[in-house]
């Protein structure tokens, strides 16, 4: 829907502007190594060096591949984001630079269609010998996604031609020649589905299905592969099958396990394929895996992956708040998965998960000024411990400008620039409004104006400017028991179905009162705690609003109060937030534990409780005022 929805005002449109004006140019500069003081990238240089090598037969001086073995994917994700941004904000110069970059990438493609600068530059004789770690198929997948996005956004086929040639090579290798194997990091499967749709070439769908179907059938594949080769990237343990979801054929996998990004990228492809084939067994597996994540292994913020080791899922209800992983990419992948589940079954609970992951972990992944990013998204931060001691070293208390492993920043960029695709969908003659943001939808058959301050306002108003339409409006689960729609319709599975024609105004009112959430008692780390939400937005306490110390607090669930007069309430914060618009903060009545001897480690007397107000801000805004304490789950009196 990116071509059809013009965003106007409010939080999501504000992010779209930030992406176009700041994030895309900033990331372009990083990838071209023009930003001092951040982790070097060399990602564009890798393509330049590979193309020089292929053209001249010689590597340029210092022309070795640099970076993570999947460094190419940073460029691919940026192209995808930049392509979408051109729809939001046309920019002829940016379009020309993307086109030049496509030429560079085309120059780095080998004659047979092979494309991967790591292998072309540094390991030309090792291609496809380490599918476990090599990320060739992962990088190919991201470049296929970029190609499809660029073509859909602008009609530019340059990269699409390159990636079809690459996909043809993969088809020959894995299907025609029957080479065994499947990608260590799923991604190419979901990308081949996109390439299939963009090109109409059935072979790409066949290859996507092939990779999904063979996964885990020979669950010893990676062990055998490891035995045949004399090189490694990191030395991943080939017998840790769950890490890359190769422990069982996908249809038999009972739980979401292993590396969380790999998992949700795989499940996205499974759900996409199931939505096309309508195969019951695959559909059931998708439902089961979705439930495994969202009913037992997901943070309230929509973060997934609760341990740093293997960047992975652990066990049901194991959701530590401080040593958490909750990689930004994983929540992005969860959004991909949930959006494909919506195609499989029209049920609002999938849209709820999109909202949860989007408004919390994904938005938290970007600093409000658009030039710093989180990879890991903790729910509890203790300065001096978080990001410092070995067990918490990964959970940084502030966003860096870039990373040696930079998967998350450009991933967030492509998600946020394509947000309109998640807001709206059209299927079987029905227009689905999944998420809310103000703007104007223009389709050949109808035009609809949407006015809302959501998620910081309780009203969404749809005005049908022209045409007639069947509309299905998502009623978020948080408001299921208390909502109103101004016109008659029918509620079914999280959507309100109605028919409207030119001149109709449909006003939806949602329950945006602050709520105190409790976690299942099996989540030991949240025992006795509560977390505040307003609509889809999770709140947190930061030291900056609460006299520095938030660990002596408890809150009284009955005394939650919305304070709408912000951002002034946030203490005059912060750069580049002038157009944030209305933001709710929450003030909660509570108590603070005061101890007479502040140095006593344990005590049985000499303490008292004092009444206190706890100020809470949206979780996605945390970490914008320097390093300070932060927590989502707060003891409840
Ligand atoms: O392996 C490629 C990406 O790097 C993964 O998706 C992230 O988790 C990071 O490990
Ligand atoms: Zn990432």
XYZ file of C-alpha atoms and ligand atoms in Angstrom:
648
model
C 0.000 0.000 0.000
C 3.024 2.306 0.038
C 1.944 3.893 -3.243
C -1.597 4.481 -2.046
C -1.273 5.902 1.430
C 0.024 9.394 2.023
C 0.810 9.834 5.697
C -0.015 13.185 7.285
C 0.493 14.003 10.983
C 1.192 12.073 14.152
C 3.693 9.591 15.466
C 4.025 7.239 12.499
C 4.175 10.066 9.930
C 6.771 11.734 12.139
C 8.923 8.626 11.952
C 8.443 8.433 8.194
C 9.773 12.008 7.926
C 12.662 11.227 10.265
C 13.549 8.250 8.095
C 13.554 10.253 4.868
C 15.282 13.343 6.232
C 17.791 11.853 8.640
C 18.030 8.081 8.927
C 18.409 7.216 5.232
C 21.085 9.883 4.578
C 22.872 9.017 7.828
C 22.980 5.311 7.018
C 24.103 6.012 3.450
C 27.008 8.012 4.863
C 27.891 5.213 7.308
C 27.850 2.541 4.602
C 30.173 4.753 2.564
C 32.429 5.308 5.595
C 31.839 9.000 5.762
C 30.878 9.206 9.458
C 33.685 9.562 11.979
C 33.524 7.913 15.359
C 31.191 5.012 14.519
C 32.067 1.392 13.767
C 33.475 1.281 10.221
C 31.334 -0.384 7.562
C 33.164 -0.682 4.206
C 30.010 -2.325 2.921
C 29.869 -0.236 -0.256
C 33.635 -0.522 -0.680
C 33.310 -4.301 -0.640
C 31.101 -4.096 -3.735
C 33.510 -1.620 -5.352
C 36.483 -3.885 -4.696
C 34.673 -7.000 -5.932
C 33.670 -5.238 -9.143
C 37.258 -4.047 -9.714
C 38.511 -7.584 -9.157
C 36.005 -9.010 -11.628
C 36.714 -6.314 -14.207
C 40.525 -6.270 -13.985
C 41.355 -9.681 -12.581
C 43.167 -7.944 -9.710
C 42.105 -6.812 -6.265
C 42.823 -3.134 -5.635
C 45.331 -2.305 -2.913
C 43.709 -2.940 0.510
C 40.858 -4.457 -1.444
C 40.177 -7.442 0.790
C 36.647 -7.961 2.003
C 36.022 -6.175 5.287
C 33.438 -6.818 7.975
C 30.957 -9.503 8.894
C 30.490 -12.268 6.377
C 26.993 -10.820 5.774
C 28.148 -7.206 5.336
C 26.495 -7.108 1.867
C 23.091 -7.353 3.508
C 23.529 -3.929 5.150
C 23.665 -2.369 1.698
C 20.686 -4.428 0.544
C 18.527 -3.380 3.485
C 19.493 0.244 2.985
C 18.531 0.105 -0.708
C 15.204 -1.377 0.285
C 14.609 1.399 2.841
C 15.766 4.105 0.442
C 13.503 2.745 -2.293
C 10.441 2.971 -0.049
C 11.511 6.437 1.088
C 11.305 7.630 -2.522
C 7.586 6.898 -2.446
C 7.149 8.877 0.773
C 9.391 11.703 -0.387
C 10.538 11.734 -4.030
C 14.196 12.684 -4.317
C 15.759 12.566 -7.778
C 19.312 12.766 -6.447
C 18.803 9.881 -4.047
C 17.173 7.881 -6.829
C 20.209 8.515 -9.040
C 22.589 7.443 -6.264
C 20.610 4.238 -5.719
C 20.823 3.587 -9.433
C 24.617 4.047 -9.344
C 24.808 1.669 -6.403
C 22.870 -0.884 -8.434
C 25.486 -0.516 -11.186
C 28.192 -1.168 -8.631
C 26.367 -4.267 -7.397
C 25.830 -5.473 -10.957
C 29.572 -5.050 -11.492
C 30.240 -7.272 -8.468
C 28.142 -10.097 -9.912
C 30.059 -12.960 -11.443
C 29.274 -14.169 -14.969
C 27.205 -17.128 -13.750
C 25.045 -14.921 -11.524
C 26.943 -15.453 -8.267
C 26.854 -12.420 -6.003
C 28.573 -12.181 -2.662
C 31.514 -9.882 -2.051
C 32.889 -11.889 0.856
C 33.386 -14.985 -1.245
C 34.314 -13.187 -4.464
C 37.035 -11.196 -2.696
C 38.300 -13.499 0.034
C 37.158 -17.067 -0.543
C 36.486 -17.572 -4.251
C 37.119 -21.323 -4.010
C 34.805 -21.885 -1.026
C 31.429 -20.908 -2.431
C 28.467 -22.819 -1.007
C 30.744 -25.029 1.092
C 29.608 -23.599 4.427
C 25.893 -22.974 4.279
C 25.833 -23.176 8.063
C 27.835 -19.991 8.568
C 28.556 -18.477 5.170
C 25.391 -16.356 4.793
C 25.554 -16.448 0.981
C 21.872 -17.309 0.742
C 21.007 -14.805 3.458
C 22.770 -11.985 1.594
C 21.183 -13.101 -1.662
C 17.793 -12.998 0.034
C 18.248 -9.470 1.294
C 19.398 -8.315 -2.134
C 16.356 -9.995 -3.706
C 14.130 -8.107 -1.279
C 15.905 -4.863 -2.167
C 15.473 -5.620 -5.859
C 11.756 -6.308 -5.494
C 11.262 -3.195 -3.364
C 13.149 -0.940 -5.768
C 11.192 -2.282 -8.695
C 7.868 -1.891 -6.900
C 8.715 1.578 -5.612
C 10.238 3.108 -8.724
C 9.967 0.692 -11.647
C 13.786 0.446 -11.764
C 14.558 -3.135 -12.875
C 18.324 -2.984 -12.705
C 18.690 -4.826 -9.412
C 15.752 -7.077 -10.221
C 17.586 -8.320 -13.310
C 20.731 -8.902 -11.264
C 18.861 -10.849 -8.611
C 16.851 -12.913 -11.058
C 20.154 -13.994 -12.580
C 21.336 -14.845 -9.080
C 18.130 -16.741 -8.272
C 18.469 -18.637 -11.544
C 21.922 -19.748 -10.420
C 20.496 -20.909 -7.078
C 17.715 -22.745 -8.881
C 20.218 -24.555 -11.123
C 22.454 -25.429 -8.206
C 19.864 -26.586 -5.682
C 17.040 -27.851 -7.906
C 18.343 -28.765 -11.366
C 21.629 -30.210 -10.112
C 20.025 -31.387 -6.875
C 22.774 -30.116 -4.570
C 21.950 -30.882 -0.960
C 21.586 -28.170 1.624
C 19.570 -25.334 3.009
C 20.464 -21.923 4.388
C 22.008 -21.656 7.868
C 20.227 -18.347 8.299
C 16.754 -18.400 6.755
C 15.917 -15.317 4.718
C 16.240 -16.383 1.093
C 12.984 -18.337 1.387
C 10.838 -15.304 2.207
C 12.811 -13.267 -0.331
C 12.250 -15.793 -3.121
C 8.534 -15.464 -2.468
C 8.875 -11.725 -2.988
C 10.962 -12.233 -6.093
C 8.324 -14.621 -7.391
C 5.651 -11.972 -6.938
C 7.778 -9.208 -8.468
C 8.873 -11.272 -11.472
C 6.074 -13.774 -11.935
C 8.704 -16.524 -12.330
C 7.288 -19.708 -10.733
C 10.748 -21.190 -10.297
C 11.445 -18.806 -7.439
C 8.411 -19.960 -5.499
C 9.420 -23.553 -6.139
C 12.893 -22.839 -4.769
C 11.457 -21.076 -1.693
C 9.262 -24.090 -0.989
C 12.181 -26.421 -1.597
C 14.341 -24.719 1.039
C 11.470 -24.782 3.542
C 10.600 -28.393 2.804
C 14.118 -29.839 3.057
C 15.017 -28.001 6.238
C 15.548 -30.441 9.097
C 14.683 -33.508 7.000
C 18.342 -34.468 7.038
C 18.981 -32.842 10.387
C 22.623 -33.936 10.242
C 23.250 -32.015 7.060
C 25.397 -29.346 8.741
C 27.462 -31.938 10.592
C 28.222 -33.666 7.308
C 28.948 -30.334 5.671
C 31.338 -29.402 8.495
C 33.168 -32.716 8.117
C 33.820 -31.978 4.436
C 35.326 -28.535 4.828
C 38.593 -27.191 6.166
C 37.477 -23.684 7.005
C 35.068 -21.864 9.273
C 33.667 -18.408 9.858
C 33.141 -18.523 13.632
C 33.076 -22.252 14.176
C 29.353 -22.566 14.916
C 28.524 -25.889 16.519
C 27.018 -27.937 13.684
C 25.371 -30.279 16.173
C 23.384 -27.472 17.824
C 20.506 -28.083 15.458
C 17.937 -25.978 17.225
C 20.083 -22.874 16.783
C 19.229 -22.761 13.087
C 15.913 -24.602 13.311
C 17.237 -27.726 11.561
C 16.369 -30.149 14.375
C 13.148 -31.380 12.747
C 11.273 -30.924 9.481
C 9.524 -27.572 9.789
C 6.037 -29.059 9.919
C 6.993 -31.047 13.030
C 8.667 -28.290 15.010
C 6.768 -27.924 18.294
C 8.238 -24.679 19.662
C 10.017 -21.557 18.564
C 13.660 -22.319 19.311
C 17.175 -21.191 18.557
C 18.380 -17.953 17.050
C 15.322 -15.742 17.152
C 15.866 -13.793 13.915
C 16.521 -17.002 11.991
C 13.379 -18.467 13.501
C 10.987 -15.687 12.596
C 12.406 -15.264 9.095
C 11.823 -18.977 8.547
C 8.305 -18.841 9.990
C 7.525 -15.836 7.795
C 8.341 -17.859 4.701
C 6.367 -20.818 6.037
C 3.303 -18.644 6.639
C 3.659 -16.974 3.253
C 3.838 -20.337 1.512
C 0.969 -21.742 3.571
C -1.187 -18.734 2.682
C -0.601 -19.547 -0.976
C -0.879 -23.341 -0.845
C -3.431 -23.555 1.992
C -1.713 -26.744 3.123
C -3.175 -27.745 6.516
C -0.003 -29.230 8.019
C 2.107 -26.187 7.270
C -0.684 -23.899 8.458
C -0.898 -25.781 11.749
C 2.857 -25.546 12.231
C 2.691 -21.786 11.694
C -0.144 -21.407 14.216
C 1.735 -23.554 16.733
C 4.983 -21.619 16.345
C 3.172 -18.283 16.510
C 1.509 -19.353 19.754
C 4.787 -20.664 21.122
C 6.303 -17.222 20.681
C 3.444 -14.943 21.584
C 1.885 -16.953 24.399
C 5.033 -18.073 26.187
C 8.269 -16.587 24.840
C 7.692 -12.925 24.123
C 8.317 -9.818 26.195
C 5.510 -7.344 26.771
C 7.407 -5.044 24.407
C 7.149 -7.559 21.552
C 10.839 -8.359 22.055
C 11.867 -11.966 21.461
C 14.993 -13.964 22.203
C 15.743 -13.882 25.896
C 19.400 -14.841 25.961
C 22.577 -13.462 24.493
C 24.067 -16.916 23.973
C 23.040 -17.770 20.429
C 20.837 -14.629 20.328
C 18.144 -17.107 21.080
C 14.890 -18.259 22.554
C 15.299 -20.239 25.756
C 12.345 -21.871 27.519
C 8.729 -20.998 28.121
C 8.288 -18.042 30.466
C 12.022 -17.437 30.813
C 11.976 -13.689 30.243
C 14.705 -11.913 32.199
C 14.469 -8.146 31.886
C 18.106 -7.159 32.291
C 20.041 -9.921 30.510
C 17.409 -10.049 27.772
C 18.432 -10.027 24.107
C 15.282 -8.832 22.275
C 17.167 -7.926 19.121
C 15.522 -5.212 17.052
C 15.747 -7.478 13.965
C 13.883 -10.215 15.817
C 10.890 -7.971 16.486
C 10.997 -6.833 12.877
C 10.929 -10.490 11.853
C 8.033 -11.076 14.243
C 6.150 -8.303 12.431
C 6.890 -10.025 9.116
C 5.632 -13.309 10.539
C 2.487 -11.776 12.031
C 1.670 -9.958 8.805
C 1.880 -13.229 6.843
C -0.271 -14.899 9.504
C -2.923 -12.292 8.762
C -2.987 -13.616 5.213
C -3.352 -17.119 6.535
C -6.171 -16.259 8.898
C -7.841 -12.896 9.285
C -7.624 -12.563 13.028
C -6.920 -9.329 14.876
C -4.529 -11.034 17.261
C -1.897 -11.042 14.537
C -2.342 -7.308 14.027
C -2.056 -6.882 17.809
C 1.385 -8.446 17.706
C 2.433 -6.189 14.842
C 1.430 -3.203 16.972
C 3.138 -4.516 20.080
C 6.450 -5.123 18.349
C 6.233 -1.950 16.284
C 5.354 0.650 18.948
C 7.748 -0.753 21.470
C 10.851 -2.683 20.435
C 11.138 -1.425 16.855
C 10.633 2.256 17.692
C 12.939 1.911 20.706
C 15.575 0.685 18.259
C 16.026 4.228 16.941
C 17.116 7.307 18.890
C 14.679 10.177 18.540
C 17.274 12.090 16.526
C 17.534 9.240 13.999
C 21.291 8.700 14.189
C 21.713 6.087 16.894
C 20.347 2.592 17.237
C 19.738 -0.236 19.650
C 20.507 -3.818 18.726
C 19.509 -5.298 22.088
C 16.418 -3.896 23.796
C 16.519 -4.407 27.564
C 13.511 -3.883 29.793
C 15.652 -2.979 32.757
C 18.839 -0.951 32.813
C 21.211 -0.413 35.701
C 23.988 2.025 34.825
C 27.397 0.594 35.667
C 26.083 -2.949 35.166
C 24.127 -2.865 31.889
C 26.552 -2.866 28.991
C 29.456 -3.293 31.399
C 29.704 -6.593 33.276
C 30.093 -9.718 31.140
C 26.592 -11.089 31.760
C 25.059 -7.738 30.756
C 27.680 -6.533 28.287
C 25.301 -6.830 25.335
C 22.482 -4.802 26.932
C 23.788 -1.320 26.270
C 22.339 1.602 28.232
C 22.622 3.945 25.247
C 22.347 3.653 21.490
C 25.568 3.603 19.471
C 25.785 5.242 16.031
C 26.602 1.960 14.304
C 27.738 -1.606 14.983
C 30.397 -3.978 13.690
C 27.448 -6.316 13.211
C 24.998 -3.761 11.831
C 21.983 -5.896 10.965
C 19.474 -3.897 13.027
C 19.746 -0.229 11.960
C 19.015 -0.712 8.241
C 16.433 -3.356 9.080
C 14.539 -0.834 11.214
C 14.876 1.661 8.372
C 13.247 -0.636 5.809
C 10.443 -1.559 8.203
C 9.645 2.059 9.051
C 9.716 3.309 5.472
C 7.363 0.525 4.407
C 4.974 1.063 7.315
C 1.988 1.795 5.054
C 2.093 -1.828 3.912
C 1.279 -2.820 7.482
C -1.356 -0.142 8.030
C -3.541 -1.212 5.145
C -4.252 -4.345 3.165
C -6.724 -5.191 0.483
C -7.962 -8.735 0.097
C -11.022 -10.260 -1.550
C -12.627 -6.858 -2.072
C -12.233 -5.826 1.576
C -10.013 -3.016 2.793
C -8.357 -3.932 6.066
C -7.242 -1.158 8.372
C -4.779 -3.060 10.559
C -2.932 -0.235 12.291
C -3.829 3.427 12.583
C -1.991 6.495 11.349
C -3.345 9.701 9.914
C -3.234 10.080 6.151
C -5.106 9.751 2.898
C -5.721 6.455 1.116
C -6.193 6.797 -2.597
C -7.264 3.740 -4.556
C -8.890 3.639 -7.989
C -12.233 2.750 -6.431
C -12.207 4.850 -3.279
C -10.513 7.610 -1.368
C -10.476 7.677 2.426
C -9.173 10.333 4.771
C -7.954 9.126 8.161
C -7.622 11.524 11.073
C -6.149 10.338 14.340
C -3.594 11.052 16.998
C -3.298 7.343 17.760
C -1.511 5.917 19.719
C -1.795 9.164 21.700
C -5.481 9.787 21.134
C -8.556 7.582 21.414
C -10.320 8.432 18.159
C -9.764 7.247 14.615
C -11.981 8.991 12.085
C -12.386 7.630 8.548
C -14.047 9.943 6.024
C -14.951 8.278 2.739
C -14.215 10.992 0.215
C -15.270 9.043 -2.842
C -16.437 5.612 -3.937
C -17.913 2.776 -1.943
C -15.914 0.349 0.119
C -16.103 -2.665 2.354
C -13.967 -1.766 5.325
C -12.672 -3.982 8.120
C -11.250 -2.023 11.023
C -8.959 -3.755 13.479
C -10.206 -3.428 17.047
C -7.061 -3.915 19.126
C -7.324 -6.505 21.875
C -6.641 -3.900 24.572
C -9.934 -2.231 23.598
C -11.987 -5.289 22.712
C -14.227 -4.911 25.747
C -14.722 -1.181 25.385
C -14.910 0.433 21.985
C -17.450 2.107 19.791
C -17.920 2.551 16.067
C -20.310 5.230 14.860
C -21.865 3.141 12.077
C -23.465 -0.298 12.180
C -21.333 -3.261 11.301
C -20.317 -6.704 12.463
C -17.474 -7.596 14.824
C -15.597 -10.785 14.029
C -12.178 -12.029 15.200
C -10.735 -8.649 16.075
C -12.145 -6.730 13.085
C -15.227 -4.588 12.686
C -16.712 -5.110 9.217
C -18.853 -2.434 7.564
C -19.764 -0.962 4.212
C -19.334 2.731 3.579
C -19.776 5.122 0.709
C -18.841 8.661 -0.242
C -19.695 11.153 2.483
C -19.751 8.593 5.291
C -17.770 9.377 8.404
C -16.840 6.450 10.600
C -15.631 7.310 14.040
C -13.915 4.647 16.098
C -13.323 5.253 19.801
C -10.830 3.078 21.614
C -10.067 2.599 25.267
C -6.842 4.478 25.851
C -6.990 4.495 29.632
C -3.699 3.483 31.261
C -3.646 -0.168 32.253
C -1.575 -2.081 34.741
C -0.442 -5.392 33.246
C 0.582 -8.466 35.189
C 2.670 -11.288 33.824
C 1.786 -14.963 34.057
C 2.967 -16.209 37.444
C 5.347 -18.567 35.639
C 7.377 -15.540 34.512
C 9.485 -15.570 37.661
C 11.331 -12.379 36.846
C 8.094 -10.349 36.777
C 6.736 -11.789 39.979
C 5.014 -9.109 42.051
C 5.510 -6.538 39.324
C 3.304 -4.584 37.000
C 3.904 -2.878 33.686
C 1.867 0.041 32.424
C 0.449 0.273 28.926
C -1.676 2.866 27.194
C -3.198 1.316 24.124
C -0.371 -0.536 22.355
C 2.365 1.542 23.970
C 4.359 0.059 26.841
C 5.602 2.499 29.452
C 8.759 2.600 31.527
C 10.202 4.588 34.381
C 13.476 6.355 33.796
C 15.736 7.868 36.403
C 15.625 11.180 34.535
C 11.985 11.744 35.507
C 12.193 10.256 38.970
C 15.050 11.819 40.889
C 17.591 9.361 39.505
C 16.449 6.340 41.519
C 13.657 4.101 40.304
C 14.641 0.910 42.075
C 13.198 2.029 45.421
C 9.767 2.486 43.877
C 6.593 0.523 43.926
C 3.399 1.645 42.251
C -0.214 1.522 43.223
C -2.134 0.059 40.323
C -5.301 2.001 41.077
C -3.693 5.384 40.827
C -2.636 5.522 37.191
C -3.282 8.901 35.668
C -2.682 10.114 32.139
C -0.917 13.365 31.684
C -1.438 14.630 28.163
C 0.552 17.851 28.393
C 3.744 16.595 26.877
C 6.499 16.541 25.693
C 7.010 19.413 28.157
C 6.481 16.844 30.912
C 9.440 14.878 29.761
C 11.683 17.507 31.234
C 12.307 19.619 28.208
C 13.804 16.743 26.310
C 15.477 16.376 23.574
C 17.000 17.167 20.226
C 14.936 16.762 17.070
C 11.714 16.061 18.921
C 9.993 19.302 18.070
C 7.478 17.542 15.825
C 6.739 14.614 18.139
C 3.269 15.978 18.696
C 1.120 14.912 21.593
C 2.673 12.234 23.756
C 0.964 10.841 26.803
C 3.001 10.406 29.904
C 1.603 8.481 32.846
C 1.854 9.400 36.468
C 1.274 6.610 38.933
C 0.741 6.971 42.624
C 3.102 4.802 44.592
C 5.600 4.587 47.382
C 9.302 4.879 47.744
C 11.294 2.812 50.220
C 13.553 5.069 52.221
C 16.288 3.519 54.332
C 17.949 5.384 57.176
C 21.366 3.972 56.447
C 21.810 4.214 52.693
C 24.882 1.978 52.855
C 23.283 -0.923 54.714
C 23.170 -3.903 52.364
C 20.450 -5.681 54.351
C 18.348 -4.390 57.223
C 15.414 -5.376 59.359
C 14.488 -1.943 60.622
C 15.429 1.647 59.941
C 13.335 1.998 56.837
C 9.973 3.432 55.892
C 7.731 3.864 52.934
C 6.906 7.322 51.670
C 4.211 8.299 49.238
C 5.694 9.019 45.831
C 4.642 9.736 42.297
C 6.160 7.543 39.618
C 6.464 9.209 36.235
C 6.404 6.963 33.230
C 7.227 7.608 29.590
C 6.676 5.477 26.497
C 9.288 2.723 26.425
C 10.264 3.598 22.869
C 11.462 6.997 24.107
C 13.818 5.680 26.762
C 17.535 6.349 26.576
C 17.232 9.735 24.931
C 18.528 11.709 27.888
C 21.847 10.105 28.603
C 22.570 7.011 30.620
C 20.143 6.519 33.462
C 18.153 3.822 35.204
C 15.200 2.350 33.363
C 12.669 -0.339 34.061
C 9.414 -1.536 32.516
C 8.307 -3.922 35.268
C 7.856 -2.165 38.594
C 6.903 -3.723 41.928
C 3.223 -3.277 42.671
C 2.025 -2.626 46.182
O 23.489 -13.387 11.052
C 22.957 -12.226 10.476
C 22.388 -11.333 11.541
O 23.427 -10.914 12.416
C 21.397 -11.998 12.448
O 20.104 -12.012 11.965
C 21.526 -11.197 13.681
O 20.994 -11.829 14.809
C 23.019 -11.006 13.767
O 23.623 -12.102 14.345
Zn 19.793 -7.205 14.040
